[in-house]
Amino acid sequence: MDHLPFPSVAQSLLDDLAGGRCGAVVGLSNTGKSTLMRGLASEAAARHYAERRGRPITLVLVDCNRAVALSAQAFYEIVVRSVLEAFPVESEEPLHVSLRMHHEGITDADSSFAASLSFNLALNELCEQLGRDVAL
Protein backbone atom coordinates (compact mmCIF):
# COMPACT_ATOMS: atom_id res chain seq x y z
CA MET A 1 0.00 0.00 0.00
CA ASP A 2 1.65 3.20 -1.20
CA HIS A 3 -0.84 5.55 0.39
CA LEU A 4 -2.69 5.80 3.66
CA PRO A 5 -6.44 5.21 3.73
CA PHE A 6 -8.38 8.08 5.29
CA PRO A 7 -5.20 10.21 5.15
CA SER A 8 -6.24 12.92 7.58
CA VAL A 9 -7.25 10.41 10.26
CA ALA A 10 -4.26 8.12 9.65
CA GLN A 11 -1.77 10.99 9.67
CA SER A 12 -3.29 12.40 12.84
CA LEU A 13 -2.99 9.03 14.60
CA LEU A 14 0.59 8.58 13.41
CA ASP A 15 1.46 12.11 14.53
CA ASP A 16 0.06 11.26 17.97
CA LEU A 17 2.19 8.11 18.11
CA ALA A 18 5.27 10.02 16.97
CA GLY A 19 4.61 12.54 19.75
CA GLY A 20 4.49 9.77 22.35
CA ARG A 21 0.72 9.89 22.75
CA CYS A 22 -1.77 7.05 22.61
CA GLY A 23 -4.62 6.92 20.14
CA ALA A 24 -7.89 5.08 19.77
CA VAL A 25 -10.17 4.32 16.85
CA VAL A 26 -13.85 3.96 17.66
CA GLY A 27 -16.73 3.75 15.23
CA LEU A 28 -19.81 1.95 14.04
CA SER A 29 -19.65 -1.21 11.94
CA ASN A 30 -18.76 -0.78 8.27
CA THR A 31 -17.28 2.70 8.66
CA GLY A 32 -13.73 1.75 7.60
CA LYS A 33 -12.00 0.99 10.91
CA SER A 34 -10.46 -2.24 9.62
CA THR A 35 -9.29 -0.58 6.41
CA LEU A 36 -7.74 2.21 8.46
CA MET A 37 -6.01 -0.22 10.82
CA ARG A 38 -4.60 -2.31 7.94
CA GLY A 39 -3.30 0.94 6.42
CA LEU A 40 -1.66 1.89 9.70
CA ALA A 41 0.35 -1.34 9.57
CA SER A 42 1.79 -0.44 6.13
CA GLU A 43 5.15 0.81 4.87
CA ALA A 44 3.53 4.17 4.02
CA ALA A 45 2.52 4.57 7.66
CA ALA A 46 5.99 3.55 8.87
CA ARG A 47 7.55 6.16 6.55
CA HIS A 48 5.18 8.88 7.82
CA TYR A 49 6.02 7.99 11.43
CA ALA A 50 9.77 7.94 10.75
CA GLU A 51 9.58 11.37 9.09
CA ARG A 52 7.87 12.80 12.18
CA ARG A 53 9.77 10.94 14.89
CA GLY A 54 13.16 10.49 13.28
CA ARG A 55 13.14 6.81 14.29
CA PRO A 56 11.91 3.71 12.51
CA ILE A 57 8.88 1.84 13.77
CA THR A 58 7.32 -1.57 13.36
CA LEU A 59 3.54 -1.23 13.17
CA VAL A 60 1.71 -4.50 13.85
CA LEU A 61 -1.97 -5.09 13.17
CA VAL A 62 -3.47 -7.28 15.91
CA ASP A 63 -6.88 -8.45 14.72
CA CYS A 64 -8.58 -9.87 17.80
CA ASN A 65 -11.23 -11.42 15.52
CA ARG A 66 -8.53 -13.98 14.67
CA ALA A 67 -8.22 -15.12 18.30
CA VAL A 68 -9.13 -18.77 18.86
CA ALA A 69 -11.15 -18.04 22.01
CA LEU A 70 -12.31 -15.26 24.29
CA SER A 71 -9.71 -15.55 27.03
CA ALA A 72 -6.60 -13.84 28.26
CA GLN A 73 -4.46 -16.69 26.91
CA ALA A 74 -6.05 -16.32 23.45
CA PHE A 75 -5.36 -12.57 23.55
CA TYR A 76 -1.70 -13.17 24.44
CA GLU A 77 -1.43 -15.72 21.64
CA ILE A 78 -2.88 -13.49 18.91
CA VAL A 79 -0.69 -10.55 19.90
CA VAL A 80 2.54 -12.57 19.77
CA ARG A 81 1.41 -14.42 16.62
CA SER A 82 0.72 -11.06 14.93
CA VAL A 83 4.18 -9.82 15.89
CA LEU A 84 5.74 -12.99 14.49
CA GLU A 85 3.79 -12.57 11.25
CA ALA A 86 5.23 -9.07 10.87
CA PHE A 87 8.68 -10.67 10.35
CA PRO A 88 9.80 -12.93 7.50
CA VAL A 89 8.79 -16.52 8.17
CA GLU A 90 12.33 -17.82 7.57
CA SER A 91 13.89 -15.42 10.04
CA GLU A 92 16.35 -17.14 12.35
CA GLU A 93 17.46 -13.98 14.10
CA PRO A 94 17.72 -14.48 17.87
CA LEU A 95 14.75 -12.21 18.58
CA HIS A 96 12.49 -14.12 16.18
CA VAL A 97 13.59 -17.46 17.62
CA SER A 98 12.93 -16.17 21.13
CA LEU A 99 9.48 -14.84 20.16
CA ARG A 100 8.57 -18.24 18.68
CA MET A 101 9.65 -19.88 21.94
CA HIS A 102 7.47 -17.50 23.96
CA HIS A 103 4.56 -18.08 21.56
CA GLU A 104 4.86 -21.80 22.21
CA GLY A 105 4.99 -21.03 25.93
CA ILE A 106 1.67 -19.22 25.61
CA THR A 107 -0.03 -21.90 23.53
CA ASP A 108 1.27 -24.76 25.72
CA ALA A 109 0.68 -23.02 29.06
CA ASP A 110 -1.12 -25.00 31.75
CA SER A 111 -2.10 -21.89 33.69
CA SER A 112 -2.98 -18.28 33.01
CA PHE A 113 0.09 -17.28 35.03
CA ALA A 114 2.43 -19.22 32.73
CA ALA A 115 0.76 -17.76 29.63
CA SER A 116 0.99 -14.25 31.10
CA LEU A 117 4.66 -14.73 31.93
CA SER A 118 5.51 -15.87 28.39
CA PHE A 119 3.54 -12.93 26.97
CA ASN A 120 5.32 -10.40 29.18
CA LEU A 121 8.72 -11.86 28.35
CA ALA A 122 7.92 -11.75 24.62
CA LEU A 123 6.90 -8.09 24.72
CA ASN A 124 9.86 -7.11 26.90
CA GLU A 125 12.31 -8.79 24.53
CA LEU A 126 10.58 -7.27 21.50
CA CYS A 127 10.83 -3.74 22.88
CA GLU A 128 14.39 -4.15 24.18
CA GLN A 129 15.94 -5.97 21.22
CA LEU A 130 14.15 -4.77 18.10
CA GLY A 131 16.06 -1.49 17.93
CA ARG A 132 13.06 0.52 16.77
CA ASP A 133 9.76 1.74 18.11
CA VAL A 134 6.84 -0.71 18.18
CA ALA A 135 3.11 -0.03 17.94
CA LEU A 136 0.50 -2.74 18.20
mmCIF file of N, CA and C in Angstrom:
data_model
loop_
_atom_site.group_PDB
_atom_site.id
_atom_site.type_symbol
_atom_site.label_atom_id
_atom_site.label_comp_id
_atom_site.label_asym_id
_atom_site.label_seq_id
_atom_site.Cartn_x
_atom_site.Cartn_y
_atom_site.Cartn_z
ATOM 1 N N MET A 1 0.853 -1.172 0.000
ATOM 2 C CA MET A 1 0.000 0.000 0.000
ATOM 3 C C MET A 1 0.896 1.231 0.000
ATOM 4 N N ASP A 2 0.807 2.020 -1.056
ATOM 5 C CA ASP A 2 1.650 3.199 -1.196
ATOM 6 C C ASP A 2 1.053 4.445 -0.571
ATOM 7 N N HIS A 3 -0.186 4.376 -0.190
ATOM 8 C CA HIS A 3 -0.842 5.546 0.393
ATOM 9 C C HIS A 3 -1.620 5.112 1.634
ATOM 10 N N LEU A 4 -1.937 6.078 2.445
ATOM 11 C CA LEU A 4 -2.690 5.797 3.662
ATOM 12 C C LEU A 4 -4.186 5.962 3.398
ATOM 13 N N PRO A 5 -4.996 5.004 3.841
ATOM 14 C CA PRO A 5 -6.438 5.205 3.732
ATOM 15 C C PRO A 5 -6.869 6.275 4.735
ATOM 16 N N PHE A 6 -7.898 7.016 4.405
ATOM 17 C CA PHE A 6 -8.384 8.082 5.288
ATOM 18 C C PHE A 6 -7.196 8.920 5.764
ATOM 19 N N PRO A 7 -6.492 9.569 4.835
ATOM 20 C CA PRO A 7 -5.203 10.208 5.151
ATOM 21 C C PRO A 7 -5.232 11.157 6.333
ATOM 22 N N SER A 8 -6.263 11.960 6.471
ATOM 23 C CA SER A 8 -6.245 12.924 7.577
ATOM 24 C C SER A 8 -6.328 12.209 8.927
ATOM 25 N N VAL A 9 -7.124 11.164 9.008
ATOM 26 C CA VAL A 9 -7.251 10.406 10.261
ATOM 27 C C VAL A 9 -5.965 9.627 10.516
ATOM 28 N N ALA A 10 -5.465 8.928 9.490
ATOM 29 C CA ALA A 10 -4.256 8.120 9.645
ATOM 30 C C ALA A 10 -3.066 8.995 10.034
ATOM 31 N N GLN A 11 -2.894 10.117 9.356
ATOM 32 C CA GLN A 11 -1.768 10.994 9.668
ATOM 33 C C GLN A 11 -1.884 11.565 11.078
ATOM 34 N N SER A 12 -3.086 11.884 11.481
ATOM 35 C CA SER A 12 -3.292 12.397 12.838
ATOM 36 C C SER A 12 -2.916 11.344 13.886
ATOM 37 N N LEU A 13 -3.339 10.105 13.661
ATOM 38 C CA LEU A 13 -2.994 9.028 14.595
ATOM 39 C C LEU A 13 -1.484 8.797 14.622
ATOM 40 N N LEU A 14 -0.852 8.783 13.463
ATOM 41 C CA LEU A 14 0.595 8.580 13.406
ATOM 42 C C LEU A 14 1.353 9.743 14.045
ATOM 43 N N ASP A 15 0.847 10.956 13.879
ATOM 44 C CA ASP A 15 1.461 12.112 14.531
ATOM 45 C C ASP A 15 1.349 11.989 16.046
ATOM 46 N N ASP A 16 0.208 11.497 16.535
ATOM 47 C CA ASP A 16 0.057 11.264 17.973
ATOM 48 C C ASP A 16 1.070 10.235 18.466
ATOM 49 N N LEU A 17 1.203 9.127 17.728
ATOM 50 C CA LEU A 17 2.186 8.108 18.112
ATOM 51 C C LEU A 17 3.594 8.686 18.113
ATOM 52 N N ALA A 18 3.931 9.429 17.069
ATOM 53 C CA ALA A 18 5.267 10.021 16.974
ATOM 54 C C ALA A 18 5.532 10.995 18.113
ATOM 55 N N GLY A 19 4.473 11.615 18.626
ATOM 56 C CA GLY A 19 4.608 12.536 19.748
ATOM 57 C C GLY A 19 4.561 11.848 21.094
ATOM 58 N N GLY A 20 4.508 10.518 21.094
ATOM 59 C CA GLY A 20 4.490 9.766 22.349
ATOM 60 C C GLY A 20 3.127 9.668 22.988
ATOM 61 N N ARG A 21 2.088 9.957 22.221
ATOM 62 C CA ARG A 21 0.724 9.895 22.750
ATOM 63 C C ARG A 21 0.029 8.630 22.257
ATOM 64 N N CYS A 22 -0.956 8.196 23.003
ATOM 65 C CA CYS A 22 -1.769 7.048 22.612
ATOM 66 C C CYS A 22 -2.911 7.519 21.727
ATOM 67 N N GLY A 23 -3.477 6.597 20.985
ATOM 68 C CA GLY A 23 -4.618 6.916 20.138
ATOM 69 C C GLY A 23 -5.621 5.784 20.191
ATOM 70 N N ALA A 24 -6.835 6.089 19.808
ATOM 71 C CA ALA A 24 -7.890 5.076 19.769
ATOM 72 C C ALA A 24 -8.757 5.330 18.549
ATOM 73 N N VAL A 25 -9.257 4.240 17.987
ATOM 74 C CA VAL A 25 -10.165 4.318 16.852
ATOM 75 C C VAL A 25 -11.469 3.663 17.280
ATOM 76 N N VAL A 26 -12.535 4.443 17.255
ATOM 77 C CA VAL A 26 -13.847 3.957 17.665
ATOM 78 C C VAL A 26 -14.848 4.336 16.586
ATOM 79 N N GLY A 27 -15.734 3.426 16.242
ATOM 80 C CA GLY A 27 -16.733 3.753 15.231
ATOM 81 C C GLY A 27 -17.723 2.622 15.045
ATOM 82 N N LEU A 28 -18.777 2.933 14.334
ATOM 83 C CA LEU A 28 -19.806 1.955 14.038
ATOM 84 C C LEU A 28 -19.296 0.929 13.039
ATOM 85 N N SER A 29 -19.992 -0.184 12.922
ATOM 86 C CA SER A 29 -19.646 -1.213 11.945
ATOM 87 C C SER A 29 -19.698 -0.638 10.538
ATOM 88 N N ASN A 30 -18.807 -1.147 9.690
ATOM 89 C CA ASN A 30 -18.764 -0.778 8.272
ATOM 90 C C ASN A 30 -18.474 0.699 8.022
ATOM 91 N N THR A 31 -17.653 1.302 8.885
ATOM 92 C CA THR A 31 -17.276 2.703 8.661
ATOM 93 C C THR A 31 -15.814 2.836 8.256
ATOM 94 N N GLY A 32 -15.105 1.713 8.087
ATOM 95 C CA GLY A 32 -13.733 1.752 7.602
ATOM 96 C C GLY A 32 -12.654 1.565 8.645
ATOM 97 N N LYS A 33 -13.023 1.164 9.863
ATOM 98 C CA LYS A 33 -12.001 0.990 10.911
ATOM 99 C C LYS A 33 -10.966 -0.053 10.520
ATOM 100 N N SER A 34 -11.403 -1.180 9.999
ATOM 101 C CA SER A 34 -10.459 -2.244 9.625
ATOM 102 C C SER A 34 -9.552 -1.798 8.488
ATOM 103 N N THR A 35 -10.100 -1.101 7.512
ATOM 104 C CA THR A 35 -9.293 -0.579 6.410
ATOM 105 C C THR A 35 -8.248 0.393 6.941
ATOM 106 N N LEU A 36 -8.666 1.264 7.844
ATOM 107 C CA LEU A 36 -7.739 2.214 8.456
ATOM 108 C C LEU A 36 -6.637 1.478 9.207
ATOM 109 N N MET A 37 -7.001 0.491 10.015
ATOM 110 C CA MET A 37 -6.008 -0.217 10.817
ATOM 111 C C MET A 37 -5.040 -1.006 9.943
ATOM 112 N N ARG A 38 -5.517 -1.624 8.867
ATOM 113 C CA ARG A 38 -4.603 -2.308 7.941
ATOM 114 C C ARG A 38 -3.636 -1.291 7.315
ATOM 115 N N GLY A 39 -4.151 -0.116 6.981
ATOM 116 C CA GLY A 39 -3.302 0.936 6.421
ATOM 117 C C GLY A 39 -2.263 1.435 7.405
ATOM 118 N N LEU A 40 -2.613 1.434 8.684
ATOM 119 C CA LEU A 40 -1.665 1.895 9.704
ATOM 120 C C LEU A 40 -0.537 0.887 9.934
ATOM 121 N N ALA A 41 -0.702 -0.328 9.441
ATOM 122 C CA ALA A 41 0.351 -1.338 9.565
ATOM 123 C C ALA A 41 1.145 -1.455 8.264
ATOM 124 N N SER A 42 1.142 -0.408 7.447
ATOM 125 C CA SER A 42 1.785 -0.438 6.132
ATOM 126 C C SER A 42 3.135 0.288 6.141
ATOM 127 N N GLU A 43 3.877 0.095 5.052
ATOM 128 C CA GLU A 43 5.148 0.810 4.874
ATOM 129 C C GLU A 43 4.928 2.317 4.769
ATOM 130 N N ALA A 44 3.826 2.726 4.132
ATOM 131 C CA ALA A 44 3.534 4.166 4.018
ATOM 132 C C ALA A 44 3.369 4.779 5.405
ATOM 133 N N ALA A 45 2.706 4.068 6.291
ATOM 134 C CA ALA A 45 2.525 4.565 7.661
ATOM 135 C C ALA A 45 3.861 4.611 8.398
ATOM 136 N N ALA A 46 4.675 3.577 8.214
ATOM 137 C CA ALA A 46 5.988 3.553 8.868
ATOM 138 C C ALA A 46 6.858 4.712 8.381
ATOM 139 N N ARG A 47 6.782 5.018 7.080
ATOM 140 C CA ARG A 47 7.549 6.159 6.550
ATOM 141 C C ARG A 47 7.058 7.473 7.156
ATOM 142 N N HIS A 48 5.737 7.651 7.240
ATOM 143 C CA HIS A 48 5.184 8.880 7.816
ATOM 144 C C HIS A 48 5.648 9.033 9.267
ATOM 145 N N TYR A 49 5.581 7.965 10.034
ATOM 146 C CA TYR A 49 6.018 7.989 11.427
ATOM 147 C C TYR A 49 7.503 8.363 11.512
ATOM 148 N N ALA A 50 8.328 7.695 10.704
ATOM 149 C CA ALA A 50 9.775 7.940 10.754
ATOM 150 C C ALA A 50 10.112 9.384 10.387
ATOM 151 N N GLU A 51 9.362 9.964 9.454
ATOM 152 C CA GLU A 51 9.581 11.370 9.093
ATOM 153 C C GLU A 51 9.280 12.284 10.275
ATOM 154 N N ARG A 52 8.263 11.961 11.042
ATOM 155 C CA ARG A 52 7.874 12.804 12.177
ATOM 156 C C ARG A 52 8.747 12.570 13.400
ATOM 157 N N ARG A 53 9.068 11.312 13.660
ATOM 158 C CA ARG A 53 9.765 10.940 14.886
ATOM 159 C C ARG A 53 11.286 10.892 14.728
ATOM 160 N N GLY A 54 11.728 10.633 13.503
ATOM 161 C CA GLY A 54 13.155 10.486 13.285
ATOM 162 C C GLY A 54 13.681 9.132 13.707
ATOM 163 N N ARG A 55 12.793 8.184 13.908
ATOM 164 C CA ARG A 55 13.144 6.811 14.292
ATOM 165 C C ARG A 55 12.247 5.859 13.512
ATOM 166 N N PRO A 56 12.765 4.690 13.174
ATOM 167 C CA PRO A 56 11.913 3.711 12.505
ATOM 168 C C PRO A 56 10.932 3.074 13.492
ATOM 169 N N ILE A 57 9.886 2.494 12.948
ATOM 170 C CA ILE A 57 8.876 1.837 13.767
ATOM 171 C C ILE A 57 8.418 0.565 13.071
ATOM 172 N N THR A 58 8.026 -0.402 13.855
ATOM 173 C CA THR A 58 7.319 -1.569 13.356
ATOM 174 C C THR A 58 5.883 -1.431 13.835
ATOM 175 N N LEU A 59 4.971 -1.354 12.876
ATOM 176 C CA LEU A 59 3.543 -1.229 13.172
ATOM 177 C C LEU A 59 2.902 -2.585 12.917
ATOM 178 N N VAL A 60 2.274 -3.149 13.932
ATOM 179 C CA VAL A 60 1.714 -4.504 13.846
ATOM 180 C C VAL A 60 0.209 -4.444 14.032
ATOM 181 N N LEU A 61 -0.514 -4.984 13.058
ATOM 182 C CA LEU A 61 -1.967 -5.091 13.169
ATOM 183 C C LEU A 61 -2.302 -6.338 13.975
ATOM 184 N N VAL A 62 -2.993 -6.162 15.090
ATOM 185 C CA VAL A 62 -3.469 -7.278 15.905
ATOM 186 C C VAL A 62 -4.982 -7.328 15.736
ATOM 187 N N ASP A 63 -5.450 -8.294 14.976
ATOM 188 C CA ASP A 63 -6.878 -8.454 14.718
ATOM 189 C C ASP A 63 -7.429 -9.474 15.709
ATOM 190 N N CYS A 64 -8.070 -8.987 16.745
ATOM 191 C CA CYS A 64 -8.581 -9.872 17.799
ATOM 192 C C CYS A 64 -9.692 -10.794 17.291
ATOM 193 N N ASN A 65 -10.253 -10.506 16.115
ATOM 194 C CA ASN A 65 -11.227 -11.416 15.521
ATOM 195 C C ASN A 65 -10.577 -12.741 15.111
ATOM 196 N N ARG A 66 -9.252 -12.763 15.023
ATOM 197 C CA ARG A 66 -8.531 -13.984 14.674
ATOM 198 C C ARG A 66 -8.171 -14.825 15.890
ATOM 199 N N ALA A 67 -8.513 -14.362 17.079
ATOM 200 C CA ALA A 67 -8.221 -15.123 18.300
ATOM 201 C C ALA A 67 -9.045 -16.414 18.305
ATOM 202 N N VAL A 68 -8.470 -17.460 18.868
ATOM 203 C CA VAL A 68 -9.127 -18.765 18.858
ATOM 204 C C VAL A 68 -10.174 -18.914 19.958
ATOM 205 N N ALA A 69 -10.194 -17.986 20.906
ATOM 206 C CA ALA A 69 -11.154 -18.042 22.010
ATOM 207 C C ALA A 69 -11.254 -16.648 22.628
ATOM 208 N N LEU A 70 -12.187 -16.509 23.541
ATOM 209 C CA LEU A 70 -12.315 -15.260 24.291
ATOM 210 C C LEU A 70 -11.729 -15.470 25.679
ATOM 211 N N SER A 71 -10.404 -15.355 25.754
ATOM 212 C CA SER A 71 -9.712 -15.547 27.027
ATOM 213 C C SER A 71 -8.435 -14.731 27.004
ATOM 214 N N ALA A 72 -7.864 -14.560 28.172
ATOM 215 C CA ALA A 72 -6.595 -13.838 28.258
ATOM 216 C C ALA A 72 -5.512 -14.583 27.475
ATOM 217 N N GLN A 73 -5.477 -15.896 27.609
ATOM 218 C CA GLN A 73 -4.464 -16.685 26.914
ATOM 219 C C GLN A 73 -4.603 -16.534 25.398
ATOM 220 N N ALA A 74 -5.830 -16.503 24.890
ATOM 221 C CA ALA A 74 -6.050 -16.324 23.450
ATOM 222 C C ALA A 74 -5.607 -14.930 23.014
ATOM 223 N N PHE A 75 -5.824 -13.926 23.858
ATOM 224 C CA PHE A 75 -5.362 -12.570 23.545
ATOM 225 C C PHE A 75 -3.839 -12.540 23.459
ATOM 226 N N TYR A 76 -3.165 -13.126 24.455
ATOM 227 C CA TYR A 76 -1.701 -13.165 24.442
ATOM 228 C C TYR A 76 -1.209 -13.853 23.173
ATOM 229 N N GLU A 77 -1.861 -14.951 22.814
ATOM 230 C CA GLU A 77 -1.431 -15.723 21.643
ATOM 231 C C GLU A 77 -1.561 -14.909 20.363
ATOM 232 N N ILE A 78 -2.684 -14.231 20.170
ATOM 233 C CA ILE A 78 -2.879 -13.494 18.914
ATOM 234 C C ILE A 78 -1.938 -12.287 18.826
ATOM 235 N N VAL A 79 -1.624 -11.677 19.933
ATOM 236 C CA VAL A 79 -0.687 -10.547 19.897
ATOM 237 C C VAL A 79 0.698 -11.032 19.465
ATOM 238 N N VAL A 80 1.202 -12.071 20.105
ATOM 239 C CA VAL A 80 2.538 -12.566 19.769
ATOM 240 C C VAL A 80 2.545 -13.174 18.369
ATOM 241 N N ARG A 81 1.487 -13.873 17.984
ATOM 242 C CA ARG A 81 1.405 -14.416 16.623
ATOM 243 C C ARG A 81 1.446 -13.296 15.592
ATOM 244 N N SER A 82 0.734 -12.204 15.852
ATOM 245 C CA SER A 82 0.723 -11.065 14.927
ATOM 246 C C SER A 82 2.104 -10.437 14.809
ATOM 247 N N VAL A 83 2.812 -10.342 15.920
ATOM 248 C CA VAL A 83 4.179 -9.820 15.887
ATOM 249 C C VAL A 83 5.061 -10.742 15.055
ATOM 250 N N LEU A 84 4.947 -12.043 15.267
ATOM 251 C CA LEU A 84 5.741 -12.994 14.488
ATOM 252 C C LEU A 84 5.433 -12.889 12.999
ATOM 253 N N GLU A 85 4.182 -12.686 12.650
ATOM 254 C CA GLU A 85 3.788 -12.573 11.247
ATOM 255 C C GLU A 85 4.317 -11.295 10.598
ATOM 256 N N ALA A 86 4.693 -10.319 11.409
ATOM 257 C CA ALA A 86 5.234 -9.070 10.874
ATOM 258 C C ALA A 86 6.684 -9.235 10.407
ATOM 259 N N PHE A 87 7.307 -10.376 10.751
ATOM 260 C CA PHE A 87 8.680 -10.666 10.347
ATOM 261 C C PHE A 87 8.666 -11.762 9.291
ATOM 262 N N PRO A 88 9.722 -11.837 8.478
ATOM 263 C CA PRO A 88 9.798 -12.927 7.499
ATOM 264 C C PRO A 88 9.730 -14.285 8.182
ATOM 265 N N VAL A 89 8.998 -15.198 7.586
ATOM 266 C CA VAL A 89 8.787 -16.522 8.170
ATOM 267 C C VAL A 89 10.106 -17.257 8.392
ATOM 268 N N GLU A 90 11.066 -17.089 7.484
ATOM 269 C CA GLU A 90 12.332 -17.816 7.569
ATOM 270 C C GLU A 90 13.296 -17.227 8.585
ATOM 271 N N SER A 91 12.946 -16.122 9.180
ATOM 272 C CA SER A 91 13.891 -15.419 10.041
ATOM 273 C C SER A 91 14.402 -16.317 11.161
ATOM 274 N N GLU A 92 15.721 -16.387 11.266
ATOM 275 C CA GLU A 92 16.350 -17.144 12.350
ATOM 276 C C GLU A 92 17.124 -16.200 13.269
ATOM 277 N N GLU A 93 16.815 -14.923 13.202
ATOM 278 C CA GLU A 93 17.456 -13.977 14.102
ATOM 279 C C GLU A 93 17.086 -14.346 15.535
ATOM 280 N N PRO A 94 17.982 -14.094 16.475
ATOM 281 C CA PRO A 94 17.722 -14.482 17.866
ATOM 282 C C PRO A 94 16.385 -13.965 18.413
ATOM 283 N N LEU A 95 16.021 -12.741 18.076
ATOM 284 C CA LEU A 95 14.749 -12.209 18.577
ATOM 285 C C LEU A 95 13.582 -13.022 18.048
ATOM 286 N N HIS A 96 13.591 -13.349 16.776
ATOM 287 C CA HIS A 96 12.489 -14.117 16.184
ATOM 288 C C HIS A 96 12.405 -15.513 16.799
ATOM 289 N N VAL A 97 13.552 -16.136 16.995
ATOM 290 C CA VAL A 97 13.588 -17.464 17.623
ATOM 291 C C VAL A 97 13.021 -17.384 19.036
ATOM 292 N N SER A 98 13.412 -16.356 19.769
ATOM 293 C CA SER A 98 12.928 -16.170 21.134
ATOM 294 C C SER A 98 11.412 -15.922 21.159
ATOM 295 N N LEU A 99 10.917 -15.099 20.221
ATOM 296 C CA LEU A 99 9.478 -14.840 20.161
ATOM 297 C C LEU A 99 8.701 -16.110 19.853
ATOM 298 N N ARG A 100 9.241 -16.950 18.965
ATOM 299 C CA ARG A 100 8.569 -18.238 18.676
ATOM 300 C C ARG A 100 8.527 -19.102 19.926
ATOM 301 N N MET A 101 9.612 -19.100 20.697
ATOM 302 C CA MET A 101 9.650 -19.881 21.937
ATOM 303 C C MET A 101 8.587 -19.379 22.921
ATOM 304 N N HIS A 102 8.474 -18.050 23.054
ATOM 305 C CA HIS A 102 7.470 -17.504 23.964
ATOM 306 C C HIS A 102 6.057 -17.769 23.446
ATOM 307 N N HIS A 103 5.868 -17.762 22.136
ATOM 308 C CA HIS A 103 4.561 -18.082 21.563
ATOM 309 C C HIS A 103 4.175 -19.518 21.928
ATOM 310 N N GLU A 104 5.127 -20.422 21.803
ATOM 311 C CA GLU A 104 4.862 -21.805 22.206
ATOM 312 C C GLU A 104 4.561 -21.880 23.699
ATOM 313 N N GLY A 105 5.256 -21.070 24.496
ATOM 314 C CA GLY A 105 4.990 -21.033 25.932
ATOM 315 C C GLY A 105 3.574 -20.583 26.233
ATOM 316 N N ILE A 106 3.059 -19.677 25.423
ATOM 317 C CA ILE A 106 1.673 -19.219 25.606
ATOM 318 C C ILE A 106 0.702 -20.319 25.197
ATOM 319 N N THR A 107 0.922 -20.904 24.030
ATOM 320 C CA THR A 107 -0.030 -21.899 23.527
ATOM 321 C C THR A 107 -0.011 -23.189 24.346
ATOM 322 N N ASP A 108 1.145 -23.523 24.931
ATOM 323 C CA ASP A 108 1.267 -24.757 25.717
ATOM 324 C C ASP A 108 1.059 -24.545 27.207
ATOM 325 N N ALA A 109 0.766 -23.330 27.629
ATOM 326 C CA ALA A 109 0.678 -23.015 29.062
ATOM 327 C C ALA A 109 -0.450 -23.793 29.745
ATOM 328 N N ASP A 110 -0.128 -24.284 30.936
ATOM 329 C CA ASP A 110 -1.118 -24.999 31.750
ATOM 330 C C ASP A 110 -1.890 -24.061 32.663
ATOM 331 N N SER A 111 -1.419 -22.832 32.798
ATOM 332 C CA SER A 111 -2.096 -21.886 33.688
ATOM 333 C C SER A 111 -2.068 -20.498 33.054
ATOM 334 N N SER A 112 -2.965 -19.653 33.523
ATOM 335 C CA SER A 112 -2.979 -18.282 33.013
ATOM 336 C C SER A 112 -1.710 -17.544 33.434
ATOM 337 N N PHE A 113 -1.155 -17.910 34.581
ATOM 338 C CA PHE A 113 0.085 -17.283 35.030
ATOM 339 C C PHE A 113 1.226 -17.587 34.061
ATOM 340 N N ALA A 114 1.360 -18.834 33.654
ATOM 341 C CA ALA A 114 2.430 -19.224 32.734
ATOM 342 C C ALA A 114 2.257 -18.525 31.382
ATOM 343 N N ALA A 115 1.019 -18.441 30.894
ATOM 344 C CA ALA A 115 0.757 -17.755 29.629
ATOM 345 C C ALA A 115 1.104 -16.271 29.751
ATOM 346 N N SER A 116 0.712 -15.666 30.861
ATOM 347 C CA SER A 116 0.991 -14.254 31.102
ATOM 348 C C SER A 116 2.492 -13.996 31.175
ATOM 349 N N LEU A 117 3.216 -14.881 31.817
ATOM 350 C CA LEU A 117 4.662 -14.733 31.935
ATOM 351 C C LEU A 117 5.326 -14.793 30.558
ATOM 352 N N SER A 118 4.944 -15.766 29.741
ATOM 353 C CA SER A 118 5.511 -15.870 28.389
ATOM 354 C C SER A 118 5.180 -14.638 27.562
ATOM 355 N N PHE A 119 3.958 -14.131 27.696
ATOM 356 C CA PHE A 119 3.539 -12.933 26.971
ATOM 357 C C PHE A 119 4.383 -11.731 27.384
ATOM 358 N N ASN A 120 4.536 -11.528 28.682
ATOM 359 C CA ASN A 120 5.323 -10.400 29.178
ATOM 360 C C ASN A 120 6.782 -10.495 28.740
ATOM 361 N N LEU A 121 7.342 -11.687 28.792
ATOM 362 C CA LEU A 121 8.724 -11.862 28.348
ATOM 363 C C LEU A 121 8.860 -11.566 26.853
ATOM 364 N N ALA A 122 7.890 -12.006 26.062
ATOM 365 C CA ALA A 122 7.920 -11.754 24.618
ATOM 366 C C ALA A 122 7.894 -10.256 24.328
ATOM 367 N N LEU A 123 6.992 -9.525 24.972
ATOM 368 C CA LEU A 123 6.903 -8.086 24.717
ATOM 369 C C LEU A 123 8.125 -7.340 25.235
ATOM 370 N N ASN A 124 8.648 -7.743 26.381
ATOM 371 C CA ASN A 124 9.864 -7.105 26.897
ATOM 372 C C ASN A 124 11.025 -7.305 25.933
ATOM 373 N N GLU A 125 11.215 -8.522 25.461
ATOM 374 C CA GLU A 125 12.311 -8.785 24.533
ATOM 375 C C GLU A 125 12.111 -8.036 23.217
ATOM 376 N N LEU A 126 10.878 -7.996 22.743
ATOM 377 C CA LEU A 126 10.583 -7.269 21.505
ATOM 378 C C LEU A 126 10.993 -5.809 21.637
ATOM 379 N N CYS A 127 10.552 -5.170 22.690
ATOM 380 C CA CYS A 127 10.832 -3.737 22.883
ATOM 381 C C CYS A 127 12.315 -3.473 23.136
ATOM 382 N N GLU A 128 12.991 -4.362 23.841
ATOM 383 C CA GLU A 128 14.394 -4.147 24.178
ATOM 384 C C GLU A 128 15.348 -4.494 23.035
ATOM 385 N N GLN A 129 14.990 -5.470 22.206
ATOM 386 C CA GLN A 129 15.942 -5.973 21.224
ATOM 387 C C GLN A 129 15.659 -5.564 19.781
ATOM 388 N N LEU A 130 14.492 -5.064 19.493
ATOM 389 C CA LEU A 130 14.146 -4.771 18.104
ATOM 390 C C LEU A 130 14.950 -3.605 17.545
ATOM 391 N N GLY A 131 15.272 -2.622 18.389
ATOM 392 C CA GLY A 131 16.062 -1.491 17.931
ATOM 393 C C GLY A 131 15.238 -0.446 17.182
ATOM 394 N N ARG A 132 13.957 -0.463 17.385
ATOM 395 C CA ARG A 132 13.064 0.524 16.765
ATOM 396 C C ARG A 132 11.825 0.617 17.632
ATOM 397 N N ASP A 133 11.008 1.622 17.374
ATOM 398 C CA ASP A 133 9.761 1.740 18.108
ATOM 399 C C ASP A 133 8.805 0.642 17.645
ATOM 400 N N VAL A 134 7.837 0.321 18.488
ATOM 401 C CA VAL A 134 6.838 -0.705 18.177
ATOM 402 C C VAL A 134 5.462 -0.151 18.524
ATOM 403 N N ALA A 135 4.508 -0.372 17.643
ATOM 404 C CA ALA A 135 3.110 -0.028 17.938
ATOM 405 C C ALA A 135 2.257 -1.216 17.540
ATOM 406 N N LEU A 136 1.429 -1.644 18.470
ATOM 407 C CA LEU A 136 0.501 -2.742 18.203
ATOM 408 C C LEU A 136 -0.883 -2.160 17.982
#
